[in-house]
mmCIF file of C-alpha atoms in Angstrom:
data_model
loop_
_atom_site.group_PDB
_atom_site.id
_atom_site.type_symbol
_atom_site.label_atom_id
_atom_site.label_comp_id
_atom_site.label_asym_id
_atom_site.label_seq_id
_atom_site.Cartn_x
_atom_site.Cartn_y
_atom_site.Cartn_z
ATOM 1 C CA GLY A 1 -13.597 7.192 -8.691
ATOM 2 C CA ASP A 2 -12.532 5.015 -5.826
ATOM 3 C CA SER A 3 -13.055 6.199 -2.278
ATOM 4 C CA VAL A 4 -12.721 4.913 1.275
ATOM 5 C CA THR A 5 -14.721 6.167 4.231
ATOM 6 C CA GLN A 6 -13.740 5.250 7.759
ATOM 7 C CA MET A 7 -15.212 6.292 11.048
ATOM 8 C CA GLU A 8 -14.163 9.607 12.425
ATOM 9 C CA GLY A 9 -11.971 9.588 15.446
ATOM 10 C CA PRO A 10 -10.581 9.945 17.876
ATOM 11 C CA VAL A 11 -11.613 6.709 19.539
ATOM 12 C CA THR A 12 -10.733 6.309 23.211
ATOM 13 C CA LEU A 13 -11.037 2.948 24.923
ATOM 14 C CA SER A 14 -9.981 1.332 28.146
ATOM 15 C CA GLU A 15 -7.585 -1.582 28.085
ATOM 16 C CA GLU A 16 -9.275 -4.913 27.300
ATOM 17 C CA ALA A 17 -12.253 -3.238 25.623
ATOM 18 C CA PHE A 18 -13.616 -4.416 22.283
ATOM 19 C CA LEU A 19 -12.617 -2.384 19.246
ATOM 20 C CA THR A 20 -14.464 -1.779 16.007
ATOM 21 C CA ILE A 21 -13.337 0.738 13.404
ATOM 22 C CA ASN A 22 -15.764 0.943 10.511
ATOM 23 C CA CYS A 23 -14.574 1.151 6.915
ATOM 24 C CA THR A 24 -16.683 1.250 3.765
ATOM 25 C CA TYR A 25 -15.543 1.700 0.205
ATOM 26 C CA THR A 26 -16.703 2.695 -3.242
ATOM 27 C CA ALA A 27 -14.962 1.067 -6.173
ATOM 28 C CA THR A 28 -15.677 -0.727 -9.405
ATOM 29 C CA GLY A 29 -14.848 -4.383 -9.714
ATOM 30 C CA TYR A 30 -13.086 -6.309 -6.996
ATOM 31 C CA PRO A 31 -10.469 -4.290 -5.133
ATOM 32 C CA SER A 32 -8.095 -5.637 -2.530
ATOM 33 C CA LEU A 33 -8.603 -4.169 0.920
ATOM 34 C CA PHE A 34 -6.022 -3.272 3.546
ATOM 35 C CA TRP A 35 -5.609 -1.968 7.050
ATOM 36 C CA TYR A 36 -2.421 -0.091 7.848
ATOM 37 C CA VAL A 37 -1.326 1.098 11.286
ATOM 38 C CA GLN A 38 0.842 4.089 12.115
ATOM 39 C CA TYR A 39 2.350 4.221 15.606
ATOM 40 C CA PRO A 40 3.351 7.639 16.953
ATOM 41 C CA GLY A 41 6.308 9.076 15.073
ATOM 42 C CA GLU A 42 6.585 6.112 12.715
ATOM 43 C CA GLY A 43 5.695 5.133 9.164
ATOM 44 C CA LEU A 44 2.821 2.949 8.001
ATOM 45 C CA GLN A 45 2.882 -0.756 8.673
ATOM 46 C CA LEU A 46 0.658 -3.259 6.929
ATOM 47 C CA LEU A 47 -1.652 -4.744 9.545
ATOM 48 C CA LEU A 48 -3.787 -7.086 7.434
ATOM 49 C CA LYS A 49 -5.296 -7.535 4.009
ATOM 50 C CA ALA A 50 -8.008 -9.368 2.085
ATOM 51 C CA THR A 51 -8.111 -9.856 -1.657
ATOM 52 C CA LYS A 52 -11.577 -11.277 -2.367
ATOM 53 C CA ALA A 53 -15.088 -11.357 -1.010
ATOM 54 C CA ASP A 54 -15.559 -13.180 2.310
ATOM 55 C CA ASP A 55 -11.806 -13.348 2.934
ATOM 56 C CA LYS A 56 -10.816 -12.617 6.515
ATOM 57 C CA GLY A 57 -7.506 -10.908 7.186
ATOM 58 C CA SER A 58 -6.002 -11.281 10.627
ATOM 59 C CA ASN A 59 -2.850 -10.250 12.468
ATOM 60 C CA LYS A 60 -1.852 -9.466 16.065
ATOM 61 C CA GLY A 61 -5.396 -10.185 17.288
ATOM 62 C CA PHE A 62 -6.963 -7.828 14.742
ATOM 63 C CA GLU A 63 -9.441 -9.125 12.169
ATOM 64 C CA ALA A 64 -11.373 -7.737 9.218
ATOM 65 C CA THR A 65 -13.706 -9.483 6.775
ATOM 66 C CA TYR A 66 -14.181 -8.405 3.155
ATOM 67 C CA ARG A 67 -17.932 -7.917 2.741
ATOM 68 C CA LYS A 68 -18.805 -7.359 -0.902
ATOM 69 C CA GLU A 69 -22.539 -7.043 -0.276
ATOM 70 C CA THR A 70 -22.080 -4.150 2.154
ATOM 71 C CA THR A 71 -18.816 -2.856 0.613
ATOM 72 C CA SER A 72 -17.239 -2.923 4.046
ATOM 73 C CA PHE A 73 -14.001 -3.998 5.736
ATOM 74 C CA HIS A 74 -14.470 -3.236 9.427
ATOM 75 C CA LEU A 75 -11.478 -3.683 11.751
ATOM 76 C CA GLU A 76 -12.087 -5.521 15.041
ATOM 77 C CA LYS A 77 -10.096 -6.633 18.053
ATOM 78 C CA GLY A 78 -11.520 -8.414 21.032
ATOM 79 C CA SER A 79 -9.296 -6.926 23.734
ATOM 80 C CA VAL A 80 -7.183 -3.865 23.059
ATOM 81 C CA GLN A 81 -3.950 -3.014 24.807
ATOM 82 C CA VAL A 82 -2.263 0.293 25.514
ATOM 83 C CA SER A 83 0.298 -0.636 22.859
ATOM 84 C CA ASP A 84 -2.469 -0.612 20.209
ATOM 85 C CA SER A 85 -2.698 3.179 20.477
ATOM 86 C CA ALA A 86 -2.053 4.392 16.942
ATOM 87 C CA VAL A 87 -3.684 5.757 13.802
ATOM 88 C CA TYR A 88 -5.413 3.137 11.668
ATOM 89 C CA PHE A 89 -5.921 3.565 7.919
ATOM 90 C CA CYS A 90 -8.242 1.594 5.692
ATOM 91 C CA ALA A 91 -7.194 1.424 2.034
ATOM 92 C CA LEU A 92 -8.066 -0.256 -1.247
ATOM 93 C CA SER A 93 -6.151 -1.228 -4.356
ATOM 94 C CA HIS A 94 -7.423 -2.549 -7.629
ATOM 95 C CA SER A 95 -5.905 -5.911 -8.354
ATOM 96 C CA GLY A 96 -4.672 -6.006 -11.891
ATOM 97 C CA GLY A 97 -5.042 -2.282 -12.304
ATOM 98 C CA SER A 98 -2.508 -0.344 -14.270
ATOM 99 C CA ASN A 99 -0.802 1.245 -11.299
ATOM 100 C CA TYR A 100 -2.014 -0.590 -8.169
ATOM 101 C CA LYS A 101 -2.270 2.721 -6.372
ATOM 102 C CA LEU A 102 -3.721 2.753 -2.879
ATOM 103 C CA THR A 103 -6.741 4.881 -2.022
ATOM 104 C CA PHE A 104 -6.798 5.672 1.696
ATOM 105 C CA GLY A 105 -9.378 6.668 4.223
ATOM 106 C CA LYS A 106 -8.565 9.659 6.402
ATOM 107 C CA GLY A 107 -7.400 7.581 9.343
ATOM 108 C CA THR A 108 -8.792 6.897 12.812
ATOM 109 C CA LEU A 109 -6.812 7.771 15.919
ATOM 110 C CA LEU A 110 -7.152 5.148 18.638
ATOM 111 C CA THR A 111 -6.083 5.853 22.201
ATOM 112 C CA VAL A 112 -6.158 3.030 24.732
ATOM 113 C CA ASN A 113 -5.969 3.990 28.390
ATOM 114 C CA PRO A 114 -4.700 1.678 31.146
ATOM 115 C CA ASP B 1 10.501 -3.179 6.226
ATOM 116 C CA ALA B 2 11.127 -4.281 2.604
ATOM 117 C CA GLY B 3 14.506 -2.536 2.584
ATOM 118 C CA ILE B 4 13.205 0.973 1.992
ATOM 119 C CA THR B 5 15.067 4.046 3.169
ATOM 120 C CA GLN B 6 14.233 7.694 2.696
ATOM 121 C CA SER B 7 16.497 10.708 2.915
ATOM 122 C CA PRO B 8 16.533 13.156 4.435
ATOM 123 C CA ARG B 9 14.259 12.202 7.288
ATOM 124 C CA HIS B 10 13.637 15.793 8.249
ATOM 125 C CA LYS B 11 14.079 18.994 6.278
ATOM 126 C CA VAL B 12 13.248 22.627 6.815
ATOM 127 C CA THR B 13 13.465 24.892 3.794
ATOM 128 C CA GLU B 14 12.269 28.248 2.594
ATOM 129 C CA THR B 15 9.584 29.107 0.077
ATOM 130 C CA GLY B 16 10.891 29.151 -3.465
ATOM 131 C CA THR B 17 13.838 26.813 -2.963
ATOM 132 C CA PRO B 18 14.151 23.487 -4.789
ATOM 133 C CA VAL B 19 13.998 20.325 -2.714
ATOM 134 C CA THR B 20 14.742 16.716 -3.637
ATOM 135 C CA LEU B 21 13.694 13.746 -1.564
ATOM 136 C CA ARG B 22 15.195 10.345 -2.164
ATOM 137 C CA CYS B 23 13.705 6.890 -1.810
ATOM 138 C CA HIS B 24 16.043 3.925 -1.973
ATOM 139 C CA GLN B 25 15.135 0.243 -2.078
ATOM 140 C CA THR B 26 17.378 -2.786 -2.017
ATOM 141 C CA GLU B 27 15.110 -5.522 -3.407
ATOM 142 C CA ASN B 28 14.610 -4.563 -7.096
ATOM 143 C CA HIS B 29 10.888 -3.943 -6.883
ATOM 144 C CA ARG B 30 9.447 -2.618 -10.121
ATOM 145 C CA TYR B 31 6.751 -0.327 -8.727
ATOM 146 C CA MET B 32 7.545 2.616 -6.470
ATOM 147 C CA TYR B 33 5.263 5.368 -5.185
ATOM 148 C CA TRP B 34 5.365 8.768 -3.511
ATOM 149 C CA TYR B 35 2.508 9.740 -1.172
ATOM 150 C CA ARG B 36 1.982 12.723 1.049
ATOM 151 C CA GLN B 37 0.237 12.570 4.410
ATOM 152 C CA ASP B 38 -1.741 15.524 5.712
ATOM 153 C CA PRO B 39 -4.143 15.743 8.651
ATOM 154 C CA GLY B 40 -7.701 15.062 7.568
ATOM 155 C CA HIS B 41 -6.638 13.662 4.187
ATOM 156 C CA GLY B 42 -5.022 10.340 4.903
ATOM 157 C CA LEU B 43 -2.371 9.605 2.284
ATOM 158 C CA ARG B 44 -2.609 10.806 -1.290
ATOM 159 C CA LEU B 45 -0.606 9.643 -4.286
ATOM 160 C CA ILE B 46 1.747 12.190 -5.847
ATOM 161 C CA HIS B 47 3.574 10.155 -8.523
ATOM 162 C CA TYR B 48 4.467 6.569 -9.168
ATOM 163 C CA SER B 49 6.919 4.589 -11.238
ATOM 164 C CA TYR B 50 6.489 1.240 -12.971
ATOM 165 C CA GLY B 51 10.080 0.860 -14.105
ATOM 166 C CA VAL B 52 13.274 2.717 -14.893
ATOM 167 C CA LYS B 53 12.359 5.973 -16.644
ATOM 168 C CA ASP B 54 8.652 5.011 -16.505
ATOM 169 C CA THR B 55 6.655 7.352 -14.299
ATOM 170 C CA ASP B 56 3.156 8.764 -14.125
ATOM 171 C CA LYS B 57 1.120 11.262 -12.156
ATOM 172 C CA GLY B 58 -1.064 10.645 -9.162
ATOM 173 C CA GLU B 59 -3.920 12.711 -7.812
ATOM 174 C CA VAL B 60 -1.854 15.546 -6.288
ATOM 175 C CA SER B 61 1.056 15.905 -8.716
ATOM 176 C CA ASP B 62 0.989 19.680 -9.294
ATOM 177 C CA GLY B 63 4.270 21.252 -8.163
ATOM 178 C CA TYR B 64 6.124 17.935 -8.062
ATOM 179 C CA SER B 65 8.308 16.022 -10.489
ATOM 180 C CA VAL B 66 9.967 12.617 -10.206
ATOM 181 C CA SER B 67 12.785 10.688 -11.758
ATOM 182 C CA ARG B 68 13.889 7.092 -11.756
ATOM 183 C CA SER B 69 17.185 6.510 -13.515
ATOM 184 C CA LYS B 70 17.881 3.200 -11.768
ATOM 185 C CA THR B 71 15.683 0.556 -10.207
ATOM 186 C CA GLU B 72 16.672 1.239 -6.631
ATOM 187 C CA ASP B 73 16.169 5.020 -6.507
ATOM 188 C CA PHE B 74 13.035 7.114 -6.940
ATOM 189 C CA LEU B 75 13.486 10.862 -6.497
ATOM 190 C CA LEU B 76 10.782 13.403 -5.743
ATOM 191 C CA THR B 77 11.551 17.038 -6.567
ATOM 192 C CA LEU B 78 9.751 20.156 -5.525
ATOM 193 C CA GLU B 79 10.970 22.645 -8.118
ATOM 194 C CA SER B 80 9.995 25.688 -6.044
ATOM 195 C CA ALA B 81 8.727 24.751 -2.613
ATOM 196 C CA THR B 82 5.577 26.382 -1.236
ATOM 197 C CA SER B 83 4.110 26.348 2.260
ATOM 198 C CA SER B 84 1.272 24.118 1.023
ATOM 199 C CA GLN B 85 3.877 21.421 0.418
ATOM 200 C CA THR B 86 4.673 21.195 4.116
ATOM 201 C CA SER B 87 3.810 17.586 4.786
ATOM 202 C CA VAL B 88 5.111 14.136 5.595
ATOM 203 C CA TYR B 89 6.213 12.291 2.468
ATOM 204 C CA PHE B 90 6.176 8.517 2.239
ATOM 205 C CA CYS B 91 7.728 6.310 -0.359
ATOM 206 C CA ALA B 92 6.323 2.845 -0.987
ATOM 207 C CA ILE B 93 7.135 -0.222 -3.042
ATOM 208 C CA LYS B 94 4.810 -2.865 -4.383
ATOM 209 C CA ILE B 95 5.694 -6.497 -3.960
ATOM 210 C CA GLY B 96 5.813 -8.257 -7.316
ATOM 211 C CA GLY B 97 2.897 -10.572 -8.051
ATOM 212 C CA THR B 98 0.717 -8.915 -5.396
ATOM 213 C CA ASP B 99 -0.914 -5.557 -4.891
ATOM 214 C CA THR B 100 0.578 -5.120 -1.441
ATOM 215 C CA GLN B 101 2.628 -2.004 -0.740
ATOM 216 C CA TYR B 102 5.181 -1.444 1.984
ATOM 217 C CA PHE B 103 6.185 1.981 3.162
ATOM 218 C CA GLY B 104 9.393 3.728 4.024
ATOM 219 C CA PRO B 105 9.886 5.626 7.292
ATOM 220 C CA GLY B 106 8.855 8.998 5.847
ATOM 221 C CA THR B 107 10.348 12.452 5.403
ATOM 222 C CA ARG B 108 8.972 15.391 7.341
ATOM 223 C CA LEU B 109 9.280 18.517 5.189
ATOM 224 C CA THR B 110 8.589 21.993 6.501
ATOM 225 C CA VAL B 111 8.470 24.917 4.071
ATOM 226 C CA LEU B 112 8.712 28.286 5.792
#
């Protein structure tokens, strides 16, 4: 079945540092890939998405590129801020599948210190 | 936020009692989902619905039932709550014509 593996946390960075959170997946066909963010005490917000190979999703300075050859969708940001402290989830969905359900990674806690 | 509300937002109950969580949406989306979030597991699908009275099981459906009698409401019922069902429950909708889901604010359920 489908699965998503993302790097174990927690990740602690200083403000303005470069961020990478690794995400790899196992799935048949051509899933859509997502990053969701969960700020403390809140629900999940869609951060970015990509629906086909080589697509780059971007939002709020975050980027991720859909790499079919390495089955990866790594999240990057060039300069993190304290306000980026949150839990980040990588997820996949099969386009055109019968239920479009999301399969999630376990989440990565990011803490950014001033 | 795709017009999704969940109620209650917090609930504490005792083992063996029935519990119903409600998800309400205002935009007539066809697909709705219930997930649970637990530390070390990410989110896992409990049940989903693809239309009024059309529902199906997800990967962790044991101990849960759902109903959808109208488009805007999707109810999750724990017939007899157990401590293993202590969790945060999220409802989601899928935007038509895409595979993108948006989530409600969540319900924190504690079963003592």
